[in-house]
mmCIF file of C-alpha atoms in Angstrom:
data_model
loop_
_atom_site.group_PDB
_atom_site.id
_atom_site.type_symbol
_atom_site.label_atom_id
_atom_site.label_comp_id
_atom_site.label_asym_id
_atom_site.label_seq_id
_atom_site.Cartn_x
_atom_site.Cartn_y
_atom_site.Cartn_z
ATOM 1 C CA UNK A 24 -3.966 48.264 22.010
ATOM 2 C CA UNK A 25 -7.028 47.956 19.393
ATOM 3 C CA UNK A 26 -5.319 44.775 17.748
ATOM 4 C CA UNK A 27 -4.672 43.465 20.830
ATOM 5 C CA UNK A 28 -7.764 43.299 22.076
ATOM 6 C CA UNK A 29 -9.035 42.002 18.873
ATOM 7 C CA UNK A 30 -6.540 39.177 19.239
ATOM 8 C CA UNK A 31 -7.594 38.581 22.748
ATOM 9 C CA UNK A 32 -11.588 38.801 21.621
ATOM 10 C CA UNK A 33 -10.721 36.218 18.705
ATOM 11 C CA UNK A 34 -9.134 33.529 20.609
ATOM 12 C CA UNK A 35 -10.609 30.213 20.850
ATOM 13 C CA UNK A 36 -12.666 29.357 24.854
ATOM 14 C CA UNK A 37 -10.756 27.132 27.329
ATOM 15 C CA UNK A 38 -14.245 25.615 28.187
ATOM 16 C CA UNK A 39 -16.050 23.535 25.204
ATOM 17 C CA UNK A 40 -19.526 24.726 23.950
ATOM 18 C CA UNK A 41 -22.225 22.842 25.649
ATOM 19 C CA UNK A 42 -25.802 23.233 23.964
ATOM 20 C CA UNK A 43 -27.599 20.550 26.329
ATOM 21 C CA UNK A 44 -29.885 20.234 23.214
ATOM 22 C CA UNK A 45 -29.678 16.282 22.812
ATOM 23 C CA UNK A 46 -31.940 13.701 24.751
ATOM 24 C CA UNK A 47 -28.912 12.481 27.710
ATOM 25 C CA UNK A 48 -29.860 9.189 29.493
ATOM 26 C CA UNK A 49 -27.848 7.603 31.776
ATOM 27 C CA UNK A 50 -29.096 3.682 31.397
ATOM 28 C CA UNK A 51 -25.986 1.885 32.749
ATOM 29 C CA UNK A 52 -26.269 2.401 36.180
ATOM 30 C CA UNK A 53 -29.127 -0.219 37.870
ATOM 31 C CA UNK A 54 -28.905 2.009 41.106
ATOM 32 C CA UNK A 55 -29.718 5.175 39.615
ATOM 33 C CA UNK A 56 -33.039 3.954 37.252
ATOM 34 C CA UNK A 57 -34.652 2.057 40.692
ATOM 35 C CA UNK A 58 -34.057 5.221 43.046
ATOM 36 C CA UNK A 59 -35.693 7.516 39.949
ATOM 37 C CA UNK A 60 -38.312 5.078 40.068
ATOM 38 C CA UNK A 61 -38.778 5.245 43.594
ATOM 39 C CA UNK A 62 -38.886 8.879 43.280
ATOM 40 C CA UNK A 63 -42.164 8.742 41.275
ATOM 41 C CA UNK A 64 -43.777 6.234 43.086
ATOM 42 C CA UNK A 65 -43.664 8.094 46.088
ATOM 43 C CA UNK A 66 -44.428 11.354 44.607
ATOM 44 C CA UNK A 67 -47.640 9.544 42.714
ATOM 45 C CA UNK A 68 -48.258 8.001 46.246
ATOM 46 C CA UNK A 69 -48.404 11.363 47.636
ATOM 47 C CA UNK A 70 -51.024 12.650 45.084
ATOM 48 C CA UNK A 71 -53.067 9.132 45.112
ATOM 49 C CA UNK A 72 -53.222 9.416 49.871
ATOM 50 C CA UNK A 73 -53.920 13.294 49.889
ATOM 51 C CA UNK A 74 -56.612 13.350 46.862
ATOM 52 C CA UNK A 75 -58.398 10.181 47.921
ATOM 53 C CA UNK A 76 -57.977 9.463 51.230
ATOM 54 C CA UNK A 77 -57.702 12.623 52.910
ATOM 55 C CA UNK A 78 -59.371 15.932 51.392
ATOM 56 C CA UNK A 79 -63.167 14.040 50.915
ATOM 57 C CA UNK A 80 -63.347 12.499 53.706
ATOM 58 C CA UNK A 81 -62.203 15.795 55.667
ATOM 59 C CA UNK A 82 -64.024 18.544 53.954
ATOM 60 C CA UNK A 83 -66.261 16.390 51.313
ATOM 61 C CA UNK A 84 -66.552 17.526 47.381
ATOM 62 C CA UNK A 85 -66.358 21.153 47.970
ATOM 63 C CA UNK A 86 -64.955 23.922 46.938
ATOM 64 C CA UNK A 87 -62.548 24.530 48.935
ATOM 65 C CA UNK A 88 -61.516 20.254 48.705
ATOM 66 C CA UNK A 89 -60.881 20.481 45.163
ATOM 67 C CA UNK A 90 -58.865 23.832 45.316
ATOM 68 C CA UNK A 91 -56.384 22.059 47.633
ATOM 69 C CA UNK A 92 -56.303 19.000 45.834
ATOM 70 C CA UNK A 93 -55.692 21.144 42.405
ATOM 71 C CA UNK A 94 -52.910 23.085 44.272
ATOM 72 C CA UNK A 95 -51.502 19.924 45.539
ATOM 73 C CA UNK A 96 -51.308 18.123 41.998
ATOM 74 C CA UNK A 97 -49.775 21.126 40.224
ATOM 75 C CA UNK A 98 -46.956 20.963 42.438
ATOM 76 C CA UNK A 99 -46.434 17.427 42.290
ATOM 77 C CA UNK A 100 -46.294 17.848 38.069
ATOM 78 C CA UNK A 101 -43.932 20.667 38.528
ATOM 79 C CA UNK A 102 -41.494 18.224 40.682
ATOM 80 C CA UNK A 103 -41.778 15.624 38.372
ATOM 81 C CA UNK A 104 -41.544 18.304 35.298
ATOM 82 C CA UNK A 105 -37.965 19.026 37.323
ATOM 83 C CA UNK A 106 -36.921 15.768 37.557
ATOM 84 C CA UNK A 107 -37.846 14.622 33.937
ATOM 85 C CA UNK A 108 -35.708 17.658 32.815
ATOM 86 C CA UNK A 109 -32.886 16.947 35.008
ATOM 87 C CA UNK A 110 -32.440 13.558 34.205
ATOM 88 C CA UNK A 111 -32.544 13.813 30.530
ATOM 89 C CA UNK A 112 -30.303 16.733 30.562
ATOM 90 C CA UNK A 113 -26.856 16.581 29.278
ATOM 91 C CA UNK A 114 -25.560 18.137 32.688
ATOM 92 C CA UNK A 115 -22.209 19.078 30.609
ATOM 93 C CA UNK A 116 -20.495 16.325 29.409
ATOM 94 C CA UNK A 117 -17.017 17.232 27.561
ATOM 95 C CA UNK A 118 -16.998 16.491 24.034
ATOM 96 C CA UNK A 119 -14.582 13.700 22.984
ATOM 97 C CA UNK A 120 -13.205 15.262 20.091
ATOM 98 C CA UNK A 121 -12.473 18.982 22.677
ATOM 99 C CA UNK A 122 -9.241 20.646 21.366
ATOM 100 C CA UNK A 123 -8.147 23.603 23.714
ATOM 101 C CA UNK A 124 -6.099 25.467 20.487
ATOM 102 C CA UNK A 125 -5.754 28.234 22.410
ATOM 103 C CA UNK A 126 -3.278 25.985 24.864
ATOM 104 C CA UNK A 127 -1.845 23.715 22.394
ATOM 105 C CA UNK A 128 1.282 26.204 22.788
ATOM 106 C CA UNK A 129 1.908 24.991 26.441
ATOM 107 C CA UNK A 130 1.905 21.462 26.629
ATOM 108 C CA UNK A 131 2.134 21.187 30.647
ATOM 109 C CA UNK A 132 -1.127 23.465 30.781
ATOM 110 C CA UNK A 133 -3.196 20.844 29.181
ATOM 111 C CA UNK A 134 -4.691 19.167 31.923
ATOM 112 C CA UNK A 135 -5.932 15.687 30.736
ATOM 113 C CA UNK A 136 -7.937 12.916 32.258
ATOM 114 C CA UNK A 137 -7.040 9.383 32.479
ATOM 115 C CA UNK A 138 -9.887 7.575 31.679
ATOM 116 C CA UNK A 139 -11.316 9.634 29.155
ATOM 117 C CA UNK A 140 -8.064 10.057 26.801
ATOM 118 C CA UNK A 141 -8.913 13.481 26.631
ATOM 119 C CA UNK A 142 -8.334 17.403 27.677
ATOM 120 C CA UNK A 143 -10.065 18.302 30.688
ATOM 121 C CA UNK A 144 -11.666 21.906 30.938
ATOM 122 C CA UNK A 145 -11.539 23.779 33.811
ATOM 123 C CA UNK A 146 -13.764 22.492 36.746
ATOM 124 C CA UNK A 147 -14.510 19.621 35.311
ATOM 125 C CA UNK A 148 -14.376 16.335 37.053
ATOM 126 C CA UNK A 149 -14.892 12.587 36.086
ATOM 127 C CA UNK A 150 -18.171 10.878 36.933
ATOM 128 C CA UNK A 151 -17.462 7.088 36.953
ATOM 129 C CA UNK A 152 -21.096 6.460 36.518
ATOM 130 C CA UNK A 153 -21.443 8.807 33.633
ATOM 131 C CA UNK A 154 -18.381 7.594 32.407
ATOM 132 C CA UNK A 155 -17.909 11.117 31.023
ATOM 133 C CA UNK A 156 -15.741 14.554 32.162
ATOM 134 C CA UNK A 157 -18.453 17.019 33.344
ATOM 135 C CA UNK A 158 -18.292 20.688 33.243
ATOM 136 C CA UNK A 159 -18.958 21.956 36.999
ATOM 137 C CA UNK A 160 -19.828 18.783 38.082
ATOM 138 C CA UNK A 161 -21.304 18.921 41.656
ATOM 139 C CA UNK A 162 -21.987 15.591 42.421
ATOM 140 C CA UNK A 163 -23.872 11.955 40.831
ATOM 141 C CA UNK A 164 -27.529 12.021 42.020
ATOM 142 C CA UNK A 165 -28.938 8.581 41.938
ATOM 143 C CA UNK A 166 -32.346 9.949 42.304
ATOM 144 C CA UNK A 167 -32.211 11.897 38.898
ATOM 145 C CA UNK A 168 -29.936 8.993 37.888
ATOM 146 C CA UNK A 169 -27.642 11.897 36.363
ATOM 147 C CA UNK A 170 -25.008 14.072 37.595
ATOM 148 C CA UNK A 171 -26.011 17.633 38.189
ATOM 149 C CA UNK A 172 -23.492 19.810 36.341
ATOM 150 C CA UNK A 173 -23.609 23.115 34.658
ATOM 151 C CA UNK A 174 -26.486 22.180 32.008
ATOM 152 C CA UNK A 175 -29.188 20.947 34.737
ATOM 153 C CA UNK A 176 -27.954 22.141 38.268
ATOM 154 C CA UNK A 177 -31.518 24.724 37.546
ATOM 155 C CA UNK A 178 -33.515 22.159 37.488
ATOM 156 C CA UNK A 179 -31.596 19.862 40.080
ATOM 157 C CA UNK A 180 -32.698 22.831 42.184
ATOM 158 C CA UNK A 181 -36.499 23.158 41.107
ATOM 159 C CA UNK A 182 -36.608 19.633 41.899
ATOM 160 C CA UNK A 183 -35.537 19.916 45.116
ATOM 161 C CA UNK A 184 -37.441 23.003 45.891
ATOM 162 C CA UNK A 185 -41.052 21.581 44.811
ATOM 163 C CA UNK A 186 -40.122 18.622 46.503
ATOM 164 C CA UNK A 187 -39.397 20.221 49.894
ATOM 165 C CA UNK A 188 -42.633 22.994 49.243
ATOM 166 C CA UNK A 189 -44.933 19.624 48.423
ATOM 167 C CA UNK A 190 -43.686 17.725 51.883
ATOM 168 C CA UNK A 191 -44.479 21.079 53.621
ATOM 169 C CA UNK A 192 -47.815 21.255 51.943
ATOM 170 C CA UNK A 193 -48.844 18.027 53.097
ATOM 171 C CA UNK A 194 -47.649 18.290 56.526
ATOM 172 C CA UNK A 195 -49.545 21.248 57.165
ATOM 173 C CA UNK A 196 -53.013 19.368 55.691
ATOM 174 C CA UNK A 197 -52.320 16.557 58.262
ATOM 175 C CA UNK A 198 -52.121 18.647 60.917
ATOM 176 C CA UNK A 199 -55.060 20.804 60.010
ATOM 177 C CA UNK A 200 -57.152 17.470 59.694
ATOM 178 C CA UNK A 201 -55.960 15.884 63.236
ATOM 179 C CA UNK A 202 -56.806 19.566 64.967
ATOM 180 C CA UNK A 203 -60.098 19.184 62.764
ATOM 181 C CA UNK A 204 -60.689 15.768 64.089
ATOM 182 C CA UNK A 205 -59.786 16.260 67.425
ATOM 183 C CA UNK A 206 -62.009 19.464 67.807
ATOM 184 C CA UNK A 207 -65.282 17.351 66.600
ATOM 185 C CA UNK A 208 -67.498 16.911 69.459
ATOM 186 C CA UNK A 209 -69.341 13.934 68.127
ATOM 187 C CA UNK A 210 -66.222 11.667 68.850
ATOM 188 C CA UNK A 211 -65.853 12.487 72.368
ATOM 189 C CA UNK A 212 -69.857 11.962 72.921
ATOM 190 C CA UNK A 213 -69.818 8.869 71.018
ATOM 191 C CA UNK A 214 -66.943 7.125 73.709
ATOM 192 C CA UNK A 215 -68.685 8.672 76.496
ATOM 193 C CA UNK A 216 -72.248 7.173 76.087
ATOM 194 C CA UNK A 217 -71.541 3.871 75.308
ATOM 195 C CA UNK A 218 -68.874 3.289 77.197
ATOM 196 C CA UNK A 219 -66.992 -0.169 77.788
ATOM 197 C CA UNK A 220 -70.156 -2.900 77.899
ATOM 198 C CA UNK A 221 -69.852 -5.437 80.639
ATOM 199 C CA UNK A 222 -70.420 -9.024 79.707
ATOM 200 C CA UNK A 223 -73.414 -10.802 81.188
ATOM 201 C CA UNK A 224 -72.825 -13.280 84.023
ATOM 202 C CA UNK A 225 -74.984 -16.521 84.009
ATOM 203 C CA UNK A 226 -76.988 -15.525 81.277
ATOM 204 C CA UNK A 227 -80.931 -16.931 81.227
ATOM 205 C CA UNK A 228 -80.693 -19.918 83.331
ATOM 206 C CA UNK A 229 -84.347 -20.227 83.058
ATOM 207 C CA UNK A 230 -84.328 -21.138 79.177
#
């Protein structure tokens, strides 16, 4: 039973090793680069409206301004931290040169794929974009312009989740600045003592 399990302990892994060490950039898909530069625009976009255009006019330079602002811009570099990391993350690509030895004593459980002339691990898939087998692919993102597979589905998710908490964040600042606005008494006086002006009939007929 000892040598057995020795045996068992000593036999090569059905899935390849996958370090997800080396730089992975996916630079042949046009789709994918424009829609992760979209994602930064309107992530920078997001920083450039809320810190300029509407925390100092709202509550000025104070103290209280520049902690929300700070707040605001850490999350935004911790979504954009994300997405850096999840699209230059090998997300699992097989290896061309993968040999399954321990299977190479049953051809018909050597499940290959076509288009990479090579053995296909278990729950992996083919990415046409990628042009690659990828181990526990879930799908192609073209706004990380990778596929999100078993390397960088982590930060596929931190992505998501700073992107979601940074909408929510704004949101709730625009609504706390239109309560703010609409509770200011000055705007209500200023329509009511003007009011709409009448234009003068006749004029100085005298002149």
């Amino acid at each position: 039973l000892t040598q057995r399990r020795c045996a068992l302990s000593s036999r090569p892994p059905l899935s390849p090793p996958m370090s997800g060490s080396e730089l992975w950039c996916v630079h042949s898909d046009p789709c994918g680069i424009c829609c992760a530069g979209v994602t930064y625009i309107l992530l920078f976009f997001a920083d450039w409206v809320v810190c300029t255009h509407l925390l100092p006019p709202w509550l000025g330079l104070s103290a209280g301004s520049c902690v929300l602002g700070l707040a605001f811009l850490l999350i935004s570099a911790l979504a954009v931290a994300s997405h850096l990391r999840t699209m230059l993350t090998d997300p699992g690509a097989v290896p061309h040169e993968y040999t399954p030895s321990a299977l190479l004593h049953d051809e018909k459980a050597l499940p290959m794929c076509s288009r990479c002339n090579g053995f296909k691990p278990p729950r992996a898939h083919h990415c046409s974009q990628c042009d690659r087998c990828i181990m526990k692919m879930d799908h192609h993102c073209p706004w990380v312009n990778n596929c999100v597979g078993a390397n960088n589905q982590k930060h596929f998710v931190l992505f998501v989740g700073y992107t979601a908490l940074l909408s929510g964040y704004a949101m709730v600042l625009l609504v706390l600045r239109l309560m703010a606005t609409l509770n200011e008494p000055r705007l209500f006086l200023t329509t009511h003592s003007h009011g709409p002006q009448e234009p003068e009939i006749g004029g100085d007929r005298g002149s």
